[in-house]
Amino acid sequence: MNPASEATPRVLILGGTGEARELARLLTEKQIRVITSLAGRVADPRLPVGEVRSGGFGGAEGLREWLVSNGIDAVIDATHPFAARITSNADAACRAAGTPLLRLLRPPWRPEPGDRWESVPDLDAAAALLGGADRRILLTTGRQDVARFAGVADAWFLIRVVDPPTGALPARHEILRSRGPYHLAAERELLAANDIDTLVTKNSGGEMTRPKLDAAHELGIRVIVVERPQEPAATPTVDDPVAAAAWVSELAQLGR
Ligand code: NAP
């Protein structure tokens, strides 16, 4: 780590995920000084242990300045697989500042035999596959993306979100406010009780929101899966918090 910094390394975790919270816990246990950054969009976020800051940095250049002025020795980008802008900014800022960067990225979900999955590259492609007066859709792509489905005029949407969506909404919808983790029995009940025929999801991966896929599999429901945006090619990547914590320990031992 930076020789000018104090003996204990100071690590920035770009957060907003369960993996980021788990990593903050693991590093704190190792006596490593952690600051987790949140975008500040969720009204009542789940907070990690350790120091927390909230709000944007002002693009890649703002993040670079922040890293330098806060004496950050290493960055772990543990943001959601679909948070592409902050991931790209982290890549550019760390390269400019010469700060080691690791991407912590949970594995994507994969279809299993019998799944009725249709993979699409982005949200607009998902919206283009919807429509039809008798369609009943469970939309789980998140509050910020609901407006992309506003033009689907005739289908009915059950829109599941943590905080209420702010933009345009499809004409026929109901908002369901809830936050995971979810469980198979309740997901099965939700799909059946609302007579859902199509589930729309991002390929977020992870266990907390996976049960909707298992319930859709059991009930033979069509699933439209929005695949992930591309990651910066050069960033070293691990898929679990334990491996990310080991990377930090190794850097600290190397005295980087
Ligand atoms: P995004 O589109 O990649 O980022 C938009 C802007 O928000 C960034 O340019 C940055 O602003 C700010 N930002 C994002 N994450 C930040 C963080 N951890 N700390 C400080 N600033 C951050 O991100 P997003 O998709 O809106 O996601 C926002 C947050 O929600 C992320 O932390 C992500 O892990 C979490 N999340 C996202 C999703 C999803 O589906 N996208 C799902 C679950 C959780 P500046 O340019 O001003 O720095």
GROMACS .gro file of C-alpha atoms and ligand atoms in nm:
model
  304
    1MET     CA    1   0.000   0.000   0.000
    2ASN     CA    2   0.101   0.363  -0.035
    3PRO     CA    3   0.411   0.414   0.185
    4ALA     CA    4   0.290   0.764   0.271
    5SER     CA    5  -0.029   0.627   0.425
    6GLU     CA    6  -0.060   0.519   0.788
    7ALA     CA    7   0.039   0.159   0.867
    8THR     CA    8  -0.320   0.032   0.850
    9PRO     CA    9  -0.446   0.031   0.492
   10ARG     CA   10  -0.752   0.234   0.406
   11VAL     CA   11  -0.990   0.068   0.162
   12LEU     CA   12  -1.284   0.214  -0.027
   13ILE     CA   13  -1.570  -0.026  -0.101
   14LEU     CA   14  -1.813   0.093  -0.366
   15GLY     CA   15  -2.125  -0.061  -0.222
   16GLY     CA   16  -2.500  -0.095  -0.238
   17THR     CA   17  -2.499  -0.477  -0.238
   18GLY     CA   18  -2.505  -0.761   0.014
   19GLU     CA   19  -2.157  -0.862  -0.099
   20ALA     CA   20  -2.026  -0.513  -0.017
   21ARG     CA   21  -2.171  -0.539   0.335
   22GLU     CA   22  -2.018  -0.882   0.383
   23LEU     CA   23  -1.680  -0.756   0.262
   24ALA     CA   24  -1.693  -0.457   0.501
   25ARG     CA   25  -1.752  -0.703   0.784
   26LEU     CA   26  -1.462  -0.929   0.681
   27LEU     CA   27  -1.215  -0.642   0.641
   28THR     CA   28  -1.319  -0.480   0.970
   29GLU     CA   29  -1.251  -0.814   1.141
   30LYS     CA   30  -0.901  -0.801   0.992
   31GLN     CA   31  -0.851  -0.453   1.144
   32ILE     CA   32  -0.846  -0.294   0.797
   33ARG     CA   33  -0.993   0.054   0.780
   34VAL     CA   34  -1.293   0.046   0.551
   35ILE     CA   35  -1.512   0.318   0.410
   36THR     CA   36  -1.817   0.209   0.215
   37SER     CA   37  -1.965   0.443  -0.043
   38LEU     CA   38  -2.337   0.437  -0.123
   39ALA     CA   39  -2.507   0.622  -0.407
   40GLY     CA   40  -2.764   0.759  -0.161
   41ARG     CA   41  -3.072   0.671  -0.365
   42VAL     CA   42  -3.249   0.433  -0.127
   43ALA     CA   43  -3.439   0.611   0.149
   44ASP     CA   44  -3.354   0.361   0.423
   45PRO     CA   45  -3.049   0.163   0.307
   46ARG     CA   46  -2.909  -0.142   0.484
   47LEU     CA   47  -2.584  -0.012   0.629
   48PRO     CA   48  -2.255  -0.202   0.649
   49VAL     CA   49  -2.026  -0.201   0.951
   50GLY     CA   50  -1.756   0.065   0.946
   51GLU     CA   51  -1.752   0.413   0.802
   52VAL     CA   52  -2.009   0.505   0.537
   53ARG     CA   53  -2.027   0.796   0.294
   54SER     CA   54  -2.319   0.868   0.066
   55GLY     CA   55  -2.374   1.038  -0.272
   56GLY     CA   56  -2.196   1.062  -0.608
   57PHE     CA   57  -1.833   1.173  -0.644
   58GLY     CA   58  -1.888   1.386  -0.955
   59GLY     CA   59  -1.778   1.144  -1.229
   60ALA     CA   60  -1.444   0.969  -1.276
   61GLU     CA   61  -1.240   1.283  -1.213
   62GLY     CA   62  -1.431   1.358  -0.892
   63LEU     CA   63  -1.367   1.003  -0.774
   64ARG     CA   64  -0.995   1.029  -0.858
   65GLU     CA   65  -0.967   1.348  -0.654
   66TRP     CA   66  -1.158   1.187  -0.367
   67LEU     CA   67  -0.925   0.882  -0.365
   68VAL     CA   68  -0.618   1.103  -0.349
   69SER     CA   69  -0.747   1.346  -0.090
   70ASN     CA   70  -0.873   1.066   0.136
   71GLY     CA   71  -0.550   0.862   0.117
   72ILE     CA   72  -0.721   0.551  -0.021
   73ASP     CA   73  -0.484   0.254  -0.069
   74ALA     CA   74  -0.717   0.022  -0.261
   75VAL     CA   75  -1.068   0.018  -0.406
   76ILE     CA   76  -1.309  -0.270  -0.431
   77ASP     CA   77  -1.594  -0.213  -0.668
   78ALA     CA   78  -1.866  -0.428  -0.513
   79THR     CA   79  -2.153  -0.245  -0.684
   80HIS     CA   80  -2.446  -0.421  -0.848
   81PRO     CA   81  -2.373  -0.587  -1.186
   82PHE     CA   82  -2.603  -0.332  -1.355
   83ALA     CA   83  -2.444  -0.023  -1.200
   84ALA     CA   84  -2.230   0.026  -1.513
   85ARG     CA   85  -2.153   0.396  -1.478
   86ILE     CA   86  -1.988   0.381  -1.135
   87THR     CA   87  -1.796   0.070  -1.246
   88SER     CA   88  -1.660   0.251  -1.550
   89ASN     CA   89  -1.578   0.557  -1.337
   90ALA     CA   90  -1.395   0.342  -1.081
   91ASP     CA   91  -1.186   0.186  -1.355
   92ALA     CA   92  -1.088   0.526  -1.501
   93ALA     CA   93  -1.031   0.694  -1.162
   94CYS     CA   94  -0.814   0.414  -1.022
   95ARG     CA   95  -0.601   0.402  -1.335
   96ALA     CA   96  -0.551   0.780  -1.319
   97ALA     CA   97  -0.471   0.775  -0.946
   98GLY     CA   98  -0.257   0.457  -0.961
   99THR     CA   99  -0.481   0.297  -0.697
  100PRO     CA  100  -0.523  -0.083  -0.706
  101LEU     CA  101  -0.880  -0.182  -0.804
  102LEU     CA  102  -1.062  -0.512  -0.768
  103ARG     CA  103  -1.409  -0.590  -0.901
  104LEU     CA  104  -1.627  -0.804  -0.675
  105LEU     CA  105  -1.897  -0.939  -0.903
  106ARG     CA  106  -2.140  -1.213  -0.811
  107PRO     CA  107  -2.187  -1.487  -1.073
  108PRO     CA  108  -2.483  -1.452  -1.309
  109TRP     CA  109  -2.782  -1.686  -1.296
  110ARG     CA  110  -2.786  -1.959  -1.560
  111PRO     CA  111  -3.096  -2.123  -1.704
  112GLU     CA  112  -3.171  -2.479  -1.597
  113PRO     CA  113  -3.337  -2.749  -1.803
  114GLY     CA  114  -3.711  -2.678  -1.819
  115ASP     CA  115  -3.674  -2.300  -1.764
  116ARG     CA  116  -3.870  -2.083  -2.010
  117TRP     CA  117  -3.602  -1.812  -2.031
  118GLU     CA  118  -3.569  -1.551  -2.303
  119SER     CA  119  -3.242  -1.358  -2.270
  120VAL     CA  120  -3.231  -1.002  -2.401
  121PRO     CA  121  -2.939  -0.757  -2.413
  122ASP     CA  122  -3.111  -0.460  -2.247
  123LEU     CA  123  -3.430  -0.323  -2.093
  124ASP     CA  124  -3.566  -0.182  -2.418
  125ALA     CA  125  -3.539  -0.525  -2.578
  126ALA     CA  126  -3.729  -0.667  -2.280
  127ALA     CA  127  -4.005  -0.404  -2.321
  128ALA     CA  128  -4.027  -0.486  -2.693
  129LEU     CA  129  -4.112  -0.848  -2.607
  130LEU     CA  130  -4.407  -0.751  -2.385
  131GLY     CA  131  -4.757  -0.631  -2.464
  132GLY     CA  132  -5.085  -0.807  -2.522
  133ALA     CA  133  -5.403  -0.730  -2.337
  134ASP     CA  134  -5.413  -1.053  -2.144
  135ARG     CA  135  -5.051  -1.045  -2.028
  136ARG     CA  136  -4.985  -1.028  -1.655
  137ILE     CA  137  -4.626  -0.931  -1.584
  138LEU     CA  138  -4.419  -0.925  -1.267
  139LEU     CA  139  -4.158  -0.651  -1.322
  140THR     CA  140  -3.857  -0.672  -1.089
  141THR     CA  141  -3.598  -0.463  -1.274
  142GLY     CA  142  -3.585  -0.186  -1.012
  143ARG     CA  143  -3.736   0.155  -0.953
  144GLN     CA  144  -3.504   0.345  -1.188
  145ASP     CA  145  -3.595   0.136  -1.490
  146VAL     CA  146  -3.975   0.123  -1.470
  147ALA     CA  147  -4.017   0.411  -1.716
  148ARG     CA  148  -3.864   0.195  -1.991
  149PHE     CA  149  -4.184  -0.014  -1.972
  150ALA     CA  150  -4.425   0.282  -1.972
  151GLY     CA  151  -4.493   0.240  -2.343
  152VAL     CA  152  -4.627  -0.114  -2.301
  153ALA     CA  153  -4.986   0.001  -2.309
  154ASP     CA  154  -5.206  -0.302  -2.284
  155ALA     CA  155  -5.043  -0.552  -2.047
  156TRP     CA  156  -5.094  -0.542  -1.668
  157PHE     CA  157  -4.782  -0.498  -1.451
  158LEU     CA  158  -4.716  -0.588  -1.093
  159ILE     CA  159  -4.416  -0.362  -1.025
  160ARG     CA  160  -4.206  -0.477  -0.731
  161VAL     CA  161  -3.977  -0.205  -0.593
  162VAL     CA  162  -3.801  -0.106  -0.269
  163ASP     CA  163  -3.884   0.267  -0.301
  164PRO     CA  164  -4.164   0.404  -0.523
  165PRO     CA  165  -4.072   0.468  -0.888
  166THR     CA  166  -4.063   0.835  -0.987
  167GLY     CA  167  -4.085   0.838  -1.369
  168ALA     CA  168  -4.356   0.737  -1.618
  169LEU     CA  169  -4.547   0.417  -1.545
  170PRO     CA  170  -4.730   0.166  -1.767
  171ALA     CA  171  -5.102   0.247  -1.796
  172ARG     CA  172  -5.218  -0.068  -1.615
  173HIS     CA  173  -5.016  -0.149  -1.305
  174GLU     CA  174  -5.001  -0.206  -0.934
  175ILE     CA  175  -4.698  -0.116  -0.718
  176LEU     CA  176  -4.576  -0.371  -0.467
  177ARG     CA  177  -4.322  -0.230  -0.219
  178SER     CA  178  -4.093  -0.491  -0.071
  179ARG     CA  179  -3.728  -0.574  -0.017
  180GLY     CA  180  -3.558  -0.915  -0.030
  181PRO     CA  181  -3.437  -1.163   0.067
  182TYR     CA  182  -3.728  -1.357  -0.081
  183HIS     CA  183  -3.836  -1.717  -0.021
  184LEU     CA  184  -3.966  -1.980  -0.258
  185ALA     CA  185  -4.306  -2.045  -0.098
  186ALA     CA  186  -4.396  -1.674  -0.090
  187GLU     CA  187  -4.270  -1.620  -0.447
  188ARG     CA  188  -4.479  -1.914  -0.569
  189GLU     CA  189  -4.783  -1.768  -0.391
  190LEU     CA  190  -4.721  -1.420  -0.536
  191LEU     CA  191  -4.698  -1.549  -0.894
  192ALA     CA  192  -5.001  -1.773  -0.858
  193ALA     CA  193  -5.224  -1.526  -0.670
  194ASN     CA  194  -5.164  -1.258  -0.932
  195ASP     CA  195  -5.198  -1.499  -1.224
  196ILE     CA  196  -4.857  -1.387  -1.355
  197ASP     CA  197  -4.761  -1.526  -1.697
  198THR     CA  198  -4.432  -1.337  -1.749
  199LEU     CA  199  -4.153  -1.244  -1.509
  200VAL     CA  200  -3.909  -0.971  -1.613
  201THR     CA  201  -3.577  -0.961  -1.429
  202LYS     CA  202  -3.222  -0.841  -1.467
  203ASN     CA  203  -2.961  -1.117  -1.451
  204SER     CA  204  -2.850  -0.986  -1.113
  205GLY     CA  205  -2.731  -1.320  -0.974
  206GLY     CA  206  -2.708  -1.401  -0.603
  207GLU     CA  207  -2.931  -1.592  -0.364
  208MET     CA  208  -3.140  -1.309  -0.217
  209THR     CA  209  -3.366  -1.265  -0.520
  210ARG     CA  210  -3.320  -1.605  -0.688
  211PRO     CA  211  -3.638  -1.774  -0.549
  212LYS     CA  212  -3.858  -1.591  -0.805
  213LEU     CA  213  -3.676  -1.788  -1.077
  214ASP     CA  214  -3.729  -2.117  -0.896
  215ALA     CA  215  -4.100  -2.035  -0.851
  216ALA     CA  216  -4.132  -1.939  -1.220
  217HIS     CA  217  -3.961  -2.268  -1.312
  218GLU     CA  218  -4.207  -2.469  -1.100
  219LEU     CA  219  -4.509  -2.288  -1.244
  220GLY     CA  220  -4.381  -2.297  -1.605
  221ILE     CA  221  -4.382  -1.915  -1.627
  222ARG     CA  222  -4.196  -1.734  -1.905
  223VAL     CA  223  -3.897  -1.534  -1.778
  224ILE     CA  224  -3.745  -1.244  -1.970
  225VAL     CA  225  -3.387  -1.204  -1.850
  226VAL     CA  226  -3.203  -0.880  -1.917
  227GLU     CA  227  -2.836  -0.972  -1.949
  228ARG     CA  228  -2.559  -0.771  -1.784
  229PRO     CA  229  -2.377  -0.472  -1.926
  230GLN     CA  230  -2.013  -0.526  -2.019
  231GLU     CA  231  -1.747  -0.492  -1.750
  232PRO     CA  232  -1.416  -0.304  -1.800
  233ALA     CA  233  -1.194  -0.576  -1.948
  234ALA     CA  234  -0.872  -0.511  -1.757
  235THR     CA  235  -1.001  -0.504  -1.398
  236PRO     CA  236  -0.912  -0.814  -1.193
  237THR     CA  237  -1.235  -0.974  -1.076
  238VAL     CA  238  -1.343  -1.214  -0.801
  239ASP     CA  239  -1.690  -1.345  -0.732
  240ASP     CA  240  -1.708  -1.366  -0.355
  241PRO     CA  241  -1.629  -1.142  -0.056
  242VAL     CA  242  -1.382  -1.388   0.099
  243ALA     CA  243  -1.164  -1.374  -0.213
  244ALA     CA  244  -1.187  -0.994  -0.214
  245ALA     CA  245  -1.077  -0.978   0.150
  246ALA     CA  246  -0.781  -1.207   0.066
  247TRP     CA  247  -0.682  -0.970  -0.217
  248VAL     CA  248  -0.673  -0.677   0.029
  249SER     CA  249  -0.466  -0.877   0.280
  250GLU     CA  250  -0.220  -0.970   0.009
  251LEU     CA  251  -0.183  -0.606  -0.099
  252ALA     CA  252  -0.129  -0.502   0.262
  253GLN     CA  253   0.144  -0.769   0.306
  254LEU     CA  254   0.315  -0.656  -0.013
  255GLY     CA  255   0.321  -0.304   0.132
  256ARG     CA  256   0.157  -0.165  -0.181
  257NAP     P1  257  -2.480   0.383  -1.191
  257NAP     O1  258  -2.583   0.411  -1.295
  257NAP     O2  259  -2.364   0.300  -1.227
  257NAP     O3  260  -2.424   0.519  -1.133
  257NAP     C1  261  -2.480   0.645  -1.156
  257NAP     C2  262  -2.409   0.746  -1.069
  257NAP     O4  263  -2.445   0.726  -0.931
  257NAP     C3  264  -2.257   0.730  -1.070
  257NAP     O5  265  -2.202   0.795  -1.182
  257NAP     C4  266  -2.219   0.790  -0.938
  257NAP     O6  267  -2.228   0.932  -0.944
  257NAP     C5  268  -2.332   0.746  -0.848
  257NAP     N1  269  -2.304   0.620  -0.778
  257NAP     C6  270  -2.343   0.494  -0.813
  257NAP     N2  271  -2.305   0.406  -0.722
  257NAP     C7  272  -2.237   0.475  -0.627
  257NAP     C8  273  -2.173   0.441  -0.505
  257NAP     N3  274  -2.170   0.313  -0.460
  257NAP     N4  275  -2.114   0.541  -0.434
  257NAP     C9  276  -2.116   0.669  -0.476
  257NAP     N5  277  -2.178   0.708  -0.590
  257NAP    C10  278  -2.237   0.612  -0.663
  257NAP     O7  279  -2.548   0.319  -1.060
  257NAP     P2  280  -2.700   0.274  -1.034
  257NAP     O8  281  -2.733   0.161  -1.123
  257NAP     O9  282  -2.784   0.397  -1.026
  257NAP    O10  283  -2.682   0.212  -0.887
  257NAP    C11  284  -2.666   0.298  -0.776
  257NAP    C12  285  -2.632   0.213  -0.654
  257NAP    O11  286  -2.735   0.117  -0.630
  257NAP    C13  287  -2.501   0.135  -0.666
  257NAP    O12  288  -2.429   0.154  -0.548
  257NAP    C14  289  -2.544  -0.009  -0.685
  257NAP    O13  290  -2.454  -0.102  -0.624
  257NAP    C15  291  -2.681  -0.013  -0.618
  257NAP     N6  292  -2.775  -0.105  -0.684
  257NAP    C16  293  -2.802  -0.091  -0.817
  257NAP    C17  294  -2.889  -0.179  -0.877
  257NAP    C18  295  -2.919  -0.172  -1.025
  257NAP    O14  296  -3.000  -0.254  -1.074
  257NAP     N7  297  -2.859  -0.082  -1.101
  257NAP    C19  298  -2.952  -0.279  -0.800
  257NAP    C20  299  -2.922  -0.289  -0.664
  257NAP    C21  300  -2.834  -0.200  -0.606
  257NAP     P3  301  -2.099   1.023  -0.971
  257NAP    O15  302  -2.068   1.005  -1.117
  257NAP    O16  303  -2.144   1.160  -0.933
  257NAP    O17  304  -1.989   0.971  -0.885
   0.00000   0.00000   0.00000
